[in-house]
Tab-separated table of C-alpha atoms and ligand atoms in Angstrom:
chain	number	residue	atom	x	y	z
U	1	MET	CA	85.714	63.678	128.990
U	2	LYS	CA	86.246	65.935	125.695
U	3	LYS	CA	86.720	64.310	122.579
U	4	LYS	CA	89.595	64.808	120.252
U	5	GLN	CA	88.980	67.981	118.411
U	6	ILE	CA	89.713	68.242	114.597
U	7	HIS	CA	91.053	71.536	112.292
U	8	LEU	CA	90.102	72.366	108.997
U	9	ASN	CA	92.228	74.395	106.542
U	10	GLY	CA	90.747	74.879	102.753
U	11	PHE	CA	93.379	74.028	99.938
U	12	ILE	CA	92.938	76.152	97.002
U	13	GLN	CA	95.852	77.801	94.378
U	14	ASN	CA	95.279	81.487	92.595
U	15	SER	CA	94.668	79.439	89.545
U	16	PRO	CA	91.227	78.642	87.825
U	17	SER	CA	90.665	74.428	89.070
U	18	PRO	CA	94.105	74.205	90.238
U	19	HIS	CA	93.854	70.916	92.329
U	20	SER	CA	90.929	69.340	89.416
U	21	THR	CA	92.953	69.248	86.151
U	22	GLY	CA	89.980	70.860	83.558
U	23	LEU	CA	86.988	71.752	86.103
U	24	TRP	CA	87.073	75.056	85.381
U	25	LYS	CA	84.190	74.252	82.542
U	26	HIS	CA	81.596	72.561	84.786
U	27	GLU	CA	78.294	74.823	85.429
U	28	ASN	CA	79.216	74.992	89.212
U	29	ASP	CA	82.776	75.612	88.825
U	30	ARG	CA	83.629	79.892	89.599
U	31	GLY	CA	87.552	78.898	89.436
U	32	THR	CA	87.852	81.974	86.442
U	33	ARG	CA	87.661	84.343	88.593
U	34	HIS	CA	90.246	84.074	90.384
U	35	ASN	CA	91.650	87.421	88.978
U	36	ARG	CA	88.212	88.941	91.077
U	37	LEU	CA	88.712	90.115	94.606
U	38	LYS	CA	84.686	89.338	95.179
U	39	TYR	CA	85.345	85.254	94.472
U	40	TRP	CA	88.053	85.446	97.409
U	41	ILE	CA	86.610	87.481	99.406
U	42	ASP	CA	83.404	85.407	99.195
U	43	THR	CA	85.283	81.829	99.233
U	44	ALA	CA	87.047	83.245	102.783
U	45	LYS	CA	83.321	83.891	104.258
U	46	THR	CA	82.526	80.050	103.319
U	47	LEU	CA	85.487	78.848	104.712
U	48	GLU	CA	84.962	81.519	108.045
U	49	ARG	CA	81.536	81.023	108.770
U	50	GLY	CA	82.471	77.058	108.778
U	51	LYS	CA	85.078	78.268	111.908
U	52	PHE	CA	87.776	76.609	109.304
U	53	ASP	CA	91.199	77.428	110.760
U	54	ALA	CA	92.855	78.801	107.695
U	55	MET	CA	92.473	79.429	104.064
U	56	PHE	CA	95.618	77.301	102.388
U	57	ILE	CA	96.742	79.227	99.375
U	58	ALA	CA	99.313	76.665	97.217
U	59	ASP	CA	101.824	77.667	94.262
U	60	VAL	CA	104.678	77.656	92.024
U	61	LEU	CA	106.418	79.736	89.935
U	62	GLY	CA	106.328	78.533	86.602
U	63	THR	CA	104.716	76.036	83.956
U	64	TYR	CA	104.134	72.540	84.039
U	65	SER	CA	106.184	72.346	81.094
U	66	VAL	CA	108.044	68.266	81.910
U	67	TYR	CA	105.188	67.057	79.333
U	68	GLY	CA	106.444	66.806	75.975
U	69	ASN	CA	108.570	68.984	77.189
U	70	SER	CA	106.184	72.277	76.394
U	71	HIS	CA	104.107	73.659	78.404
U	72	ASP	CA	101.218	73.871	75.481
U	73	ALA	CA	99.328	71.228	77.594
U	74	ALA	CA	99.444	73.247	81.034
U	75	VAL	CA	98.022	76.529	78.636
U	76	ARG	CA	95.563	74.577	76.780
U	77	HIS	CA	93.566	72.536	80.034
U	78	ALA	CA	94.746	75.464	82.657
U	79	VAL	CA	96.972	73.366	84.950
U	80	GLN	CA	97.484	75.778	87.534
U	81	LEU	CA	98.498	78.222	84.820
U	82	PRO	CA	97.281	81.474	84.779
U	83	ALA	CA	99.428	81.205	88.257
U	84	HIS	CA	98.804	84.364	90.009
U	85	ASP	CA	100.298	85.516	93.451
U	86	PRO	CA	99.271	84.116	96.358
U	87	THR	CA	99.523	87.324	98.650
U	88	LEU	CA	97.814	89.694	97.630
U	89	VAL	CA	94.910	88.730	97.913
U	90	ILE	CA	95.026	88.198	101.260
U	91	PRO	CA	94.410	91.838	102.740
U	92	ALA	CA	91.021	92.206	101.157
U	93	MET	CA	90.028	88.736	102.688
U	94	ALA	CA	91.189	89.804	105.846
U	95	ALA	CA	89.221	92.472	105.790
U	96	ALA	CA	86.244	90.720	105.334
U	97	THR	CA	86.619	87.943	108.079
U	98	GLU	CA	87.817	88.425	111.809
U	99	HIS	CA	88.926	85.012	112.389
U	100	LEU	CA	90.091	82.931	109.506
U	101	GLY	CA	93.897	82.092	109.380
U	102	PHE	CA	95.705	82.795	105.646
U	103	ALA	CA	98.863	80.765	104.782
U	104	PRO	CA	99.887	81.641	101.814
U	105	THR	CA	103.001	79.314	100.124
U	106	ILE	CA	106.687	81.003	99.218
U	107	SER	CA	109.703	79.116	98.172
U	108	THR	CA	112.840	79.191	100.310
U	109	THR	CA	114.715	78.866	96.834
U	110	TYR	CA	114.047	81.500	95.412
U	111	ALA	CA	112.902	84.239	97.976
U	112	GLN	CA	115.264	85.881	100.167
U	113	PRO	CA	114.967	85.411	103.883
U	114	TYR	CA	115.084	89.312	104.121
U	115	SER	CA	112.515	90.122	101.826
U	116	LEU	CA	110.109	87.060	103.225
U	117	ALA	CA	110.582	88.343	107.013
U	118	ARG	CA	109.293	91.796	106.189
U	119	GLN	CA	106.099	90.664	103.729
U	120	LEU	CA	104.903	88.398	106.460
U	121	SER	CA	105.449	90.156	109.081
U	122	THR	CA	103.169	93.476	106.948
U	123	LEU	CA	100.999	90.765	106.479
U	124	ASP	CA	100.562	89.623	110.358
U	125	HIS	CA	99.804	93.242	110.929
U	126	LEU	CA	97.480	93.742	109.095
U	127	THR	CA	95.426	90.935	109.176
U	128	GLU	CA	96.113	90.742	113.028
U	129	GLY	CA	97.931	87.590	113.747
U	130	ARG	CA	96.195	85.324	111.078
U	131	VAL	CA	98.962	84.608	109.296
U	132	ALA	CA	101.408	81.469	108.426
U	133	TRP	CA	103.439	80.468	105.502
U	134	ASN	CA	104.015	77.435	103.452
U	135	VAL	CA	107.215	76.657	103.342
U	136	VAL	CA	108.180	74.648	100.296
U	137	THR	CA	111.350	74.485	98.519
U	138	SER	CA	109.828	74.083	95.143
U	139	TYR	CA	110.042	71.303	92.040
U	140	LEU	CA	109.612	72.786	88.647
U	141	GLU	CA	112.907	73.330	86.206
U	142	SER	CA	110.442	75.503	85.111
U	143	GLU	CA	110.358	77.879	88.214
U	144	ALA	CA	114.627	77.850	88.494
U	145	VAL	CA	115.145	78.679	85.389
U	146	ASN	CA	112.843	81.772	85.227
U	147	LEU	CA	113.676	82.739	88.684
U	148	GLY	CA	118.612	83.012	87.416
U	149	LEU	CA	119.372	79.572	88.099
U	150	ASP	CA	120.739	77.491	85.531
U	151	GLY	CA	118.277	74.698	86.761
U	152	ARG	CA	116.612	73.265	89.127
U	153	LEU	CA	119.247	72.929	92.691
U	154	PRO	CA	119.478	69.352	93.849
U	155	LYS	CA	116.582	68.404	96.452
U	156	ALA	CA	119.532	67.992	99.252
U	157	LEU	CA	120.804	71.281	98.454
U	158	ARG	CA	117.399	73.057	98.397
U	159	TYR	CA	116.556	71.777	102.119
U	160	ASP	CA	120.000	72.879	103.388
U	161	ARG	CA	119.174	76.245	102.079
U	162	ALA	CA	115.851	75.999	103.873
U	163	ASP	CA	117.169	75.057	106.665
U	164	GLU	CA	119.469	78.219	106.502
U	165	PHE	CA	117.196	79.862	105.033
U	166	LEU	CA	114.699	79.495	108.012
U	167	GLU	CA	117.342	80.075	110.703
U	168	VAL	CA	117.991	83.926	109.557
U	169	VAL	CA	114.222	84.753	109.486
U	170	TYR	CA	113.665	83.861	112.999
U	171	LYS	CA	116.888	85.781	114.147
U	172	LEU	CA	114.179	88.610	112.254
U	173	TRP	CA	110.924	87.836	113.631
U	174	GLU	CA	112.627	86.453	117.159
U	175	ASP	CA	115.250	88.439	117.958
U	176	SER	CA	116.133	92.202	116.284
U	177	TRP	CA	112.932	93.556	117.718
U	178	GLU	CA	113.109	93.281	121.719
U	179	GLU	CA	109.595	93.399	123.175
U	180	GLY	CA	108.991	96.725	124.581
U	181	ALA	CA	111.514	98.672	121.764
U	182	VAL	CA	108.603	100.400	119.879
U	183	LEU	CA	108.327	103.899	122.554
U	184	HIS	CA	105.300	106.435	120.850
U	185	ASP	CA	106.890	108.433	123.110
U	186	ARG	CA	105.457	111.923	121.914
U	187	GLU	CA	107.005	113.869	124.769
U	188	LYS	CA	110.416	112.437	124.472
U	189	ASP	CA	110.567	112.840	120.770
U	190	ILE	CA	111.777	108.756	120.743
U	191	PHE	CA	109.619	106.617	118.271
U	192	ALA	CA	111.289	103.156	119.198
U	193	ASP	CA	114.332	102.330	121.698
U	194	ALA	CA	117.403	102.084	119.591
U	195	ASP	CA	118.513	100.087	122.378
U	196	LYS	CA	116.155	97.602	121.614
U	197	VAL	CA	116.612	96.822	117.437
U	198	HIS	CA	119.577	94.524	116.844
U	199	MET	CA	121.344	93.537	114.222
U	200	ILE	CA	121.357	90.293	113.240
U	201	ASN	CA	124.513	89.627	112.066
U	202	HIS	CA	123.823	86.442	110.219
U	203	GLN	CA	126.809	84.644	107.877
U	204	GLY	CA	126.042	81.566	106.664
U	205	GLU	CA	126.609	79.324	103.528
U	206	PHE	CA	123.878	80.743	101.805
U	207	PHE	CA	122.823	83.969	103.129
U	208	ASN	CA	124.813	87.023	104.767
U	209	VAL	CA	122.388	89.358	105.978
U	210	PRO	CA	123.469	91.902	108.933
U	211	GLY	CA	119.577	93.307	109.560
U	212	PRO	CA	118.130	94.530	111.881
U	213	HIS	CA	114.717	93.351	110.447
U	214	LEU	CA	112.424	95.926	108.675
U	215	VAL	CA	109.435	95.994	110.781
U	216	GLU	CA	108.687	96.172	114.313
U	217	PRO	CA	106.652	93.032	116.217
U	218	SER	CA	103.733	91.774	114.883
U	219	PRO	CA	101.344	90.113	116.802
U	220	GLN	CA	102.739	86.094	116.105
U	221	ARG	CA	106.083	87.673	115.299
U	222	THR	CA	106.848	84.259	113.553
U	223	PRO	CA	103.885	83.649	111.754
U	224	VAL	CA	102.865	79.299	111.943
U	225	LEU	CA	104.787	77.145	109.860
U	226	PHE	CA	103.022	75.118	107.456
U	227	GLN	CA	105.254	72.494	105.635
U	228	ALA	CA	104.523	69.432	103.359
U	229	GLY	CA	107.919	67.169	102.574
U	230	ALA	CA	107.578	63.670	101.910
U	231	SER	CA	110.845	62.763	101.429
U	232	PRO	CA	113.105	61.918	104.406
U	233	LYS	CA	114.635	64.457	104.304
U	234	GLY	CA	111.463	66.813	103.631
U	235	ARG	CA	110.287	64.743	106.882
U	236	ASP	CA	112.998	65.436	109.205
U	237	PHE	CA	112.690	69.318	107.386
U	238	ALA	CA	108.992	69.163	108.887
U	239	ALA	CA	109.918	67.238	111.669
U	240	LYS	CA	112.598	70.461	113.253
U	241	HIS	CA	110.667	73.515	111.675
U	242	ALA	CA	106.942	72.756	110.786
U	243	GLU	CA	104.025	73.926	113.415
U	244	ALA	CA	101.355	71.811	110.993
U	245	VAL	CA	102.168	69.494	107.933
U	246	PHE	CA	100.200	68.648	105.004
U	247	THR	CA	100.122	64.965	103.692
U	248	LYS	CA	98.367	63.390	100.732
U	249	ASN	CA	97.626	59.809	101.643
U	250	HIS	CA	95.396	57.042	99.638
U	251	SER	CA	94.042	55.407	102.935
U	252	LEU	CA	93.888	54.948	106.915
U	253	ASP	CA	97.426	52.259	106.450
U	254	ALA	CA	99.150	54.648	104.751
U	255	LEU	CA	98.248	57.658	106.957
U	256	THR	CA	99.136	55.883	110.232
U	257	ALA	CA	102.252	54.826	108.650
U	258	TYR	CA	102.581	58.801	107.942
U	259	THR	CA	101.850	60.151	111.264
U	260	ASN	CA	103.654	57.676	113.492
U	261	ASP	CA	106.894	58.460	111.448
U	262	ILE	CA	106.142	62.400	111.258
U	263	ARG	CA	105.342	61.884	115.556
U	264	GLU	CA	108.673	59.610	115.876
U	265	ARG	CA	110.781	61.993	114.195
U	266	THR	CA	109.112	65.422	115.821
U	267	ILE	CA	110.367	63.831	119.311
U	268	ALA	CA	113.749	63.263	117.819
U	269	GLN	CA	114.203	66.946	117.064
U	270	GLY	CA	113.747	67.881	120.961
U	271	ARG	CA	109.866	68.406	120.716
U	272	ASN	CA	106.927	67.412	121.990
U	273	ALA	CA	104.679	64.252	119.371
U	274	ASP	CA	102.185	67.320	119.529
U	275	ASP	CA	104.012	70.432	118.231
U	276	VAL	CA	103.419	69.488	114.925
U	277	LEU	CA	99.923	68.952	113.877
U	278	ILE	CA	98.774	66.413	111.070
U	279	PHE	CA	96.197	67.661	108.322
U	280	PRO	CA	95.892	64.448	105.295
U	281	MET	CA	94.400	66.400	102.487
U	282	ILE	CA	90.968	65.041	101.078
U	283	LEU	CA	87.895	65.727	98.535
U	284	PRO	CA	84.677	65.505	99.866
U	285	ILE	CA	82.071	64.323	96.845
U	286	ILE	CA	78.905	64.806	98.478
U	287	GLY	CA	75.567	63.358	98.232
U	288	ALA	CA	72.242	63.404	100.168
U	289	THR	CA	72.611	59.766	99.185
U	290	GLU	CA	75.505	57.321	98.749
U	291	ALA	CA	74.112	56.937	95.019
U	292	GLU	CA	73.582	60.193	94.578
U	293	ALA	CA	77.483	61.274	95.923
U	294	TRP	CA	79.087	58.019	93.243
U	295	GLN	CA	76.653	59.641	90.466
U	296	LYS	CA	78.212	63.224	91.222
U	297	TYR	CA	81.396	61.319	91.554
U	298	GLU	CA	80.878	60.155	87.277
U	299	ASP	CA	79.527	63.863	86.142
U	300	LEU	CA	83.317	65.714	87.781
U	301	GLN	CA	84.906	62.672	86.245
U	302	ASN	CA	83.889	63.656	82.703
U	303	ASN	CA	85.047	66.931	82.773
U	304	VAL	CA	89.262	66.266	84.384
U	305	SER	CA	91.289	66.499	81.450
U	306	TYR	CA	93.255	63.364	80.301
U	307	GLU	CA	95.980	65.129	78.383
U	308	GLY	CA	96.242	68.233	81.535
U	309	THR	CA	96.440	65.640	84.339
U	310	ALA	CA	99.228	63.879	82.916
U	311	SER	CA	100.994	67.398	82.494
U	312	LEU	CA	99.956	68.198	86.261
U	313	LEU	CA	101.615	64.234	87.134
U	314	SER	CA	104.682	64.734	84.659
U	315	GLY	CA	105.663	68.092	86.598
U	316	HIS	CA	104.616	66.700	90.194
U	317	THR	CA	106.691	63.871	90.000
U	318	GLY	CA	109.195	64.759	87.233
U	319	ILE	CA	108.708	61.642	83.864
U	320	ASP	CA	107.721	62.984	80.961
U	321	PHE	CA	104.517	60.824	80.419
U	322	SER	CA	104.157	61.811	76.623
U	323	GLN	CA	106.107	59.267	75.856
U	324	TYR	CA	104.080	56.729	78.088
U	325	ASP	CA	101.914	54.390	76.736
U	326	PRO	CA	98.443	54.669	79.197
U	327	ASP	CA	98.649	50.749	79.572
U	328	GLN	CA	101.908	51.232	81.220
U	329	TYR	CA	102.556	50.921	84.959
U	330	ILE	CA	104.556	53.999	86.791
U	331	GLU	CA	108.201	53.175	87.143
U	332	ASP	CA	109.302	54.099	91.512
U	333	ILE	CA	112.270	55.976	90.991
U	334	GLU	CA	113.896	58.394	93.242
U	335	THR	CA	112.332	62.021	91.963
U	336	GLU	CA	113.476	65.932	91.732
U	337	ALA	CA	110.515	66.756	91.862
U	338	VAL	CA	107.513	65.909	94.409
U	339	GLN	CA	108.726	62.399	96.276
U	340	GLY	CA	105.048	61.880	98.058
U	341	ASN	CA	103.016	62.455	94.950
U	342	LEU	CA	105.012	59.631	93.245
U	343	ASP	CA	104.988	57.251	95.463
U	344	MET	CA	100.773	57.632	96.369
U	345	TYR	CA	101.860	55.621	92.723
U	346	THR	CA	104.399	53.317	92.989
U	347	LYS	CA	104.887	52.702	96.606
U	348	ASP	CA	101.467	51.854	97.021
U	349	PRO	CA	101.512	47.778	99.083
U	350	ASP	CA	97.799	46.955	97.460
U	351	ARG	CA	98.321	47.697	93.755
U	352	ARG	CA	100.400	48.032	91.024
U	353	TRP	CA	98.811	51.664	89.109
U	354	THR	CA	98.968	52.056	85.187
U	355	LEU	CA	99.327	55.569	83.583
U	356	ARG	CA	95.668	55.887	82.774
U	357	GLU	CA	94.391	55.102	86.374
U	358	ALA	CA	96.948	57.433	87.817
U	359	VAL	CA	95.204	60.382	86.071
U	360	LYS	CA	92.165	59.425	86.713
U	361	ASN	CA	93.020	59.260	90.166
U	362	HIS	CA	95.049	62.502	89.903
U	363	GLY	CA	92.443	64.576	87.773
U	364	LEU	CA	90.209	65.330	90.723
U	365	GLY	CA	91.472	66.717	93.682
U	366	ASN	CA	95.351	66.339	93.032
U	367	GLY	CA	95.278	62.468	93.501
U	368	THR	CA	94.336	62.796	97.294
U	369	VAL	CA	91.903	60.664	98.683
U	370	LYS	CA	88.232	60.568	98.665
U	371	PHE	CA	85.692	60.877	100.225
U	372	ILE	CA	82.612	60.026	98.342
U	373	GLY	CA	78.946	59.291	100.444
U	374	THR	CA	76.211	61.232	102.632
U	375	PRO	CA	77.316	64.119	105.151
U	376	GLU	CA	76.931	61.293	107.733
U	377	GLN	CA	78.937	58.929	105.936
U	378	ILE	CA	81.622	61.358	104.888
U	379	ALA	CA	81.843	62.566	108.730
U	380	ASP	CA	82.358	59.259	109.742
U	381	ARG	CA	85.500	58.686	108.064
U	382	ILE	CA	86.602	62.094	108.962
U	383	GLU	CA	86.325	60.687	112.759
U	384	GLU	CA	88.331	57.111	111.930
U	385	TRP	CA	91.345	59.055	109.998
U	386	SER	CA	91.752	61.230	113.252
U	387	GLU	CA	90.769	58.516	116.216
U	388	VAL	CA	92.553	55.941	114.295
U	389	GLY	CA	94.906	57.330	111.730
U	390	GLY	CA	96.159	59.975	114.081
U	391	ALA	CA	95.612	63.480	112.182
U	392	ASP	CA	94.686	66.737	113.833
U	393	GLY	CA	92.641	68.255	110.579
U	394	PHE	CA	92.297	67.880	107.142
U	395	ASN	CA	93.231	70.125	104.217
U	396	ILE	CA	89.989	70.113	101.924
U	397	ALA	CA	90.297	69.940	98.402
U	398	GLN	CA	87.863	71.080	95.927
U	399	THR	CA	86.154	70.022	92.400
U	400	TYR	CA	84.418	73.274	91.444
U	401	SER	CA	85.371	76.069	93.373
U	402	PRO	CA	84.234	77.511	95.657
U	403	GLY	CA	81.385	75.272	95.833
U	404	THR	CA	82.979	72.290	97.317
U	405	PHE	CA	83.504	74.480	100.393
U	406	LYS	CA	80.120	75.620	100.319
U	407	GLU	CA	78.583	72.005	100.411
U	408	PHE	CA	80.838	71.042	103.046
U	409	VAL	CA	80.250	74.128	105.414
U	410	ASP	CA	76.432	73.693	104.930
U	411	HIS	CA	76.486	70.079	105.182
U	412	VAL	CA	79.629	67.660	106.931
U	413	VAL	CA	80.497	70.690	109.321
U	414	PRO	CA	76.595	70.801	111.115
U	415	GLU	CA	77.405	67.103	111.481
U	416	LEU	CA	81.141	66.962	112.833
U	417	GLN	CA	79.983	69.721	114.965
U	418	LYS	CA	77.342	67.507	116.554
U	419	ARG	CA	79.381	64.903	117.403
U	420	GLY	CA	81.393	67.287	119.279
U	421	ILE	CA	84.475	67.440	117.461
U	422	TYR	CA	84.235	70.210	115.904
U	423	ARG	CA	84.415	73.677	116.998
U	424	THR	CA	81.164	75.870	117.552
U	425	GLU	CA	82.734	79.482	117.910
U	426	TYR	CA	86.792	80.410	117.117
U	427	GLU	CA	88.399	80.022	120.542
U	428	GLY	CA	91.779	82.585	119.745
U	429	GLU	CA	92.596	85.576	118.365
U	430	THR	CA	95.336	84.315	116.439
U	431	LEU	CA	95.221	81.466	113.818
U	432	ARG	CA	98.523	80.119	116.467
U	433	GLU	CA	95.521	80.459	118.849
U	434	ASN	CA	92.779	78.385	116.641
U	435	MET	CA	95.326	75.965	116.241
U	436	PHE	CA	97.492	75.628	119.835
U	437	GLY	CA	94.800	77.291	122.316
U	438	LYS	CA	94.207	80.297	123.910
U	439	GLY	CA	97.683	81.790	125.361
U	440	ARG	CA	99.998	80.145	122.487
U	441	ARG	CA	100.171	84.182	120.368
U	442	TYR	CA	103.979	82.677	119.546
U	443	LEU	CA	105.937	79.749	118.566
U	444	ALA	CA	106.632	77.082	120.963
U	445	GLY	CA	109.230	77.419	123.221
U	446	ASN	CA	110.946	74.203	122.552
U	447	HIS	CA	110.570	75.504	119.112
U	448	PRO	CA	114.302	76.040	117.864
U	449	ALA	CA	113.281	79.722	116.760
U	450	LYS	CA	113.153	79.640	120.512
U	451	ARG	CA	116.502	77.686	120.852
U	452	THR	CA	118.630	80.204	119.454
U	453	LYS	CA	120.921	82.531	121.727
U	454	THR	CA	118.679	84.838	124.130
U	455	LEU	CA	119.011	88.305	122.966
U	456	SER	CA	121.607	89.419	125.757
U	457	GLU	CA	123.801	86.549	125.022
U	458	ARG	CA	123.809	87.477	121.040
U	459	TYR	CA	124.178	91.927	121.986
H	1	LIG	C1	99.217	68.434	100.308
H	1	LIG	C2	100.734	69.262	99.547
H	1	LIG	C3	100.909	70.478	99.130
H	1	LIG	C4	101.812	70.963	98.491
H	1	LIG	N1	102.213	72.198	98.128
H	1	LIG	C5	103.218	72.686	97.339
H	1	LIG	C6	102.595	74.428	96.922
H	1	LIG	O1	101.947	74.898	96.707
H	1	LIG	N2	104.197	74.655	96.004
H	1	LIG	C7	105.129	74.269	95.700
H	1	LIG	O2	106.186	74.584	95.477
H	1	LIG	N3	105.233	72.352	96.508
H	1	LIG	C8	104.295	72.368	97.367
H	1	LIG	N4	104.235	71.087	97.488
H	1	LIG	C9	105.506	69.840	97.395
H	1	LIG	C10	106.555	70.262	99.167
H	1	LIG	O3	105.865	71.337	99.746
H	1	LIG	C11	107.633	69.680	98.664
H	1	LIG	O4	108.545	71.242	98.356
H	1	LIG	C12	108.070	69.093	97.681
H	1	LIG	O5	107.270	67.769	98.326
H	1	LIG	C13	109.257	68.623	97.555
H	1	LIG	O6	109.800	67.503	98.509
H	1	LIG	P1	109.671	65.927	99.539
H	1	LIG	O7	109.617	64.890	97.957
H	1	LIG	O8	110.272	66.023	100.507
H	1	LIG	O9	108.225	66.272	99.337
H	1	LIG	C14	103.270	70.093	98.782
H	1	LIG	C15	103.145	69.049	98.826
H	1	LIG	C16	101.880	68.503	99.258
H	1	LIG	C17	102.101	66.930	100.089
């Protein structure tokens, strides 16, 4: 019997060393060149060489200024700043690759569904069906005040808006243009059949969008939907809408609890347990020997910035850690920021975390679990997290960029392939097919986007 196959995504952001604060100064880091296309093309080719499903491009639209109520520490230590646009680099990478998917992050709190639908449909055309969307609701106050709001919306309201936002884009992507609407009939002088292009007439609490959609149907229609909510409301949102979720877990037990919970919530939404692929994030630190890997870990730790990481953690959790003594324990609160990032340090059943310890952990790979060792040892843990923990794939974070990806592709990928748990060739044409199998070009029939009224009922 064929062994359970795993999937891989590369986690990156259009910033210098975005997920390992301070690593921009490491001799192997090229992240300061994120403003050049060559950096992105080189990184995309590496991921495609490693047969990754997609490059996952995180994003924020504001500065980390919770720490000391100022952006100074973020500026000094390049804490996801500069923060360049995640979508504009995609067409250049698509032109240099054939199979790799691209998953930019765009916030439903600040975008408009009508224009976002156009933007992602355009990218799905240009990439020939290789686009996903990481749906986020955003967490920084500095985003809200720069984008026309008086302050950050409460989390519950952000998720309510996100839910309706998705309803609107589903109507635009799935229902506005019927199959066969585009005719290109030169003899009759008809580009497209007007009877097959419909208004959506959406009227709701947050949005009124008459339509029609501005773009003819793209290869996947709806891009593959990624999500990463950790709060109960965030998990329900993921269970309802997402085709893949990203998660950060310290331990195999925590991952197992998370995967069981997401599968239950997915079934409760009328979907199948395996309709949502679960990708825990891991940071690989690879050595020829175990001792060498741990030595490397120490060297990498020495490049982490304490103040920069404390500022990142303040933004992630919403707590101003400039007011904390480094040896103070982190307080367990319900946050309006990223609940999962706080829970990692406050709901750990094995221990309590001081700020100093949390900063040490958060400095490399945004606090994600580190797999440190030889390629064989790392492959062992990947197999265990997949088989026991229920992971469908892994989101690979970096220390130095894109060197971490290169080392993983050169050393760990062949080991996974040797064990028969990882592809040696891409299976499909589109990103969704590579994730779910050939023939799955479109959303599954039981997805809520497909459960809206049929076209003939609606129009
Ligand atoms: C692995 C991971 C990656 C994320 N990437 C982003 C991101 O790039 N931009 C963003 O605004 N939020 C990001 N988030 C935050 C979530 O998408 C979500 O908006 C946030 O966690 C608040 O909701 P929650 O408390 O339900 O988790 C990420 C979360 C995780 C766990």
